[in-house]
Amino acid sequence: MRGLGETVEKETADQPPSPERRLVNKLINYYEIAIYGGVHIECEEFKALIKQVIDEGIRRRHR
């Protein structure tokens, strides 16, 4: 299991992840930690991250 902040997929040195991809990766990491346990996560922090990912997706669609 990954810890907080680790990426879901390997990123290449010549192509760093986009800010949107980093948010999604962080959300997936939080979700895995919540499901599999091992590390305490704050519910409010998790909800804020979900809202941030959704808001970013909405902004991208309206560009």
XYZ file of N, CA and C in Angstrom:
189
model
N 0.841 -1.176 0.000
C 0.000 0.000 0.000
C 0.890 1.244 0.000
N 0.458 2.250 -0.718
C 1.209 3.494 -0.801
C 0.888 4.372 0.396
N 1.793 5.267 0.701
C 1.533 6.259 1.727
C 0.994 7.529 1.094
N 0.565 8.460 1.920
C 0.063 9.723 1.400
C 1.146 10.425 0.606
N 0.768 10.989 -0.513
C 1.719 11.733 -1.324
C 2.402 10.926 -2.397
N 2.341 9.608 -2.325
C 2.950 8.791 -3.369
C 2.010 8.721 -4.558
N 2.585 8.689 -5.750
C 1.740 8.689 -6.940
C 1.225 7.298 -7.244
N 0.066 7.258 -7.880
C -0.571 6.005 -8.244
C 0.187 5.338 -9.380
N 0.609 6.130 -10.339
C 1.325 5.575 -11.476
C 2.690 6.236 -11.575
N 3.652 5.523 -12.116
C 4.987 6.088 -12.270
C 4.936 7.202 -13.299
N 5.503 8.333 -12.960
C 5.591 9.455 -13.885
C 7.021 9.494 -14.415
N 7.155 9.824 -15.667
C 8.488 9.897 -16.250
C 9.093 11.250 -15.942
N 10.417 11.297 -15.920
C 11.113 12.536 -15.604
C 10.840 13.607 -16.655
N 10.667 13.203 -17.919
C 10.439 14.185 -18.976
C 8.976 14.607 -19.073
N 8.081 13.933 -18.391
C 6.665 14.277 -18.424
C 6.079 14.223 -17.016
N 6.255 15.297 -16.254
C 5.692 15.284 -14.898
C 4.168 15.297 -14.958
N 3.526 14.830 -13.906
C 2.059 14.792 -13.911
C 1.473 16.203 -13.912
N 0.340 16.347 -14.553
C -0.356 17.634 -14.563
C -0.927 17.885 -13.166
N -1.247 19.133 -12.862
C -1.859 19.415 -11.551
C -3.151 18.626 -11.336
N -3.934 18.467 -12.402
C -5.174 17.700 -12.283
C -4.885 16.242 -11.963
N -3.878 15.664 -12.632
C -3.515 14.266 -12.407
C -3.007 14.077 -10.983
N -2.246 15.052 -10.477
C -1.755 14.951 -9.097
C -2.919 14.938 -8.104
N -3.934 15.775 -8.358
C -5.109 15.781 -7.480
C -5.824 14.439 -7.502
N -6.008 13.889 -8.697
C -6.684 12.593 -8.822
C -5.867 11.504 -8.136
N -4.548 11.513 -8.335
C -3.684 10.527 -7.680
C -3.806 10.622 -6.160
N -3.823 11.849 -5.641
C -3.933 12.036 -4.198
C -5.282 11.522 -3.693
N -6.339 11.786 -4.461
C -7.665 11.300 -4.081
C -7.702 9.776 -4.035
N -7.107 9.135 -5.029
C -7.056 7.668 -5.055
C -6.273 7.146 -3.858
N -5.155 7.785 -3.535
C -4.362 7.368 -2.374
C -5.175 7.476 -1.085
N -5.881 8.591 -0.903
C -6.713 8.760 0.284
C -7.778 7.675 0.347
N -8.399 7.404 -0.787
C -9.448 6.384 -0.844
C -8.895 5.022 -0.429
N -7.733 4.659 -0.976
C -7.129 3.366 -0.625
C -6.802 3.293 0.859
N -6.294 4.369 1.402
C -5.958 4.384 2.828
C -7.228 4.248 3.666
N -8.300 4.923 3.242
C -9.570 4.821 3.972
C -10.119 3.401 3.923
N -9.979 2.733 2.785
C -10.513 1.384 2.616
C -9.646 0.343 3.327
N -8.337 0.398 3.094
C -7.446 -0.645 3.602
C -6.883 -0.349 4.983
N -7.048 0.881 5.454
C -6.613 1.231 6.801
C -5.118 1.420 6.926
N -4.683 1.451 8.137
C -3.257 1.582 8.403
C -2.839 2.996 8.762
N -3.528 4.001 8.228
C -3.190 5.394 8.499
C -4.490 6.149 8.749
N -4.493 6.969 9.775
C -5.680 7.779 10.081
C -5.748 8.954 9.113
N -6.897 9.155 8.495
C -7.092 10.330 7.651
C -8.259 11.135 8.205
N -8.183 12.432 8.024
C -9.236 13.324 8.491
C -10.370 13.352 7.477
N -11.579 13.128 7.942
C -12.752 13.106 7.073
C -12.918 14.440 6.347
N -12.764 15.543 7.056
C -12.943 16.864 6.436
C -11.885 17.108 5.361
N -10.679 16.656 5.606
C -9.608 16.803 4.613
C -9.924 15.970 3.369
N -10.437 14.771 3.565
C -10.805 13.890 2.457
C -11.941 14.509 1.647
N -12.959 15.041 2.336
C -14.079 15.676 1.641
C -13.617 16.911 0.872
N -12.718 17.693 1.447
C -12.201 18.881 0.764
C -11.445 18.490 -0.502
N -10.697 17.406 -0.444
C -9.963 16.937 -1.616
C -10.929 16.488 -2.712
N -11.993 15.791 -2.348
C -13.000 15.368 -3.331
C -13.613 16.596 -4.006
N -13.980 17.604 -3.221
C -14.553 18.829 -3.781
C -13.565 19.521 -4.716
N -12.295 19.538 -4.339
C -11.267 20.173 -5.166
C -11.139 19.469 -6.513
N -11.139 18.149 -6.516
C -11.042 17.384 -7.767
C -12.261 17.650 -8.640
N -13.445 17.656 -8.048
C -14.666 17.914 -8.816
C -14.659 19.331 -9.374
N -14.312 20.314 -8.554
C -14.268 21.701 -9.020
C -13.278 21.873 -10.167
N -12.133 21.219 -10.078
C -11.132 21.306 -11.149
C -11.688 20.718 -12.438
N -12.404 19.612 -12.353
C -13.015 19.015 -13.540
C -14.049 19.932 -14.165
N -14.822 20.611 -13.334
C -15.823 21.555 -13.839
C -15.130 22.722 -14.530
N -14.072 23.248 -13.920
C -13.329 24.357 -14.538
C -12.757 23.958 -15.888
N -12.220 22.738 -15.973
C -11.635 22.280 -17.247
C -12.683 22.207 -18.338
N -13.883 21.787 -18.007
C -14.946 21.670 -19.013
C -15.426 23.018 -19.508
N -15.288 24.052 -18.696
C -15.796 25.374 -19.062
C -14.714 26.287 -19.623
N -13.586 25.747 -19.984
C -12.510 26.562 -20.587
C -12.767 26.753 -22.036
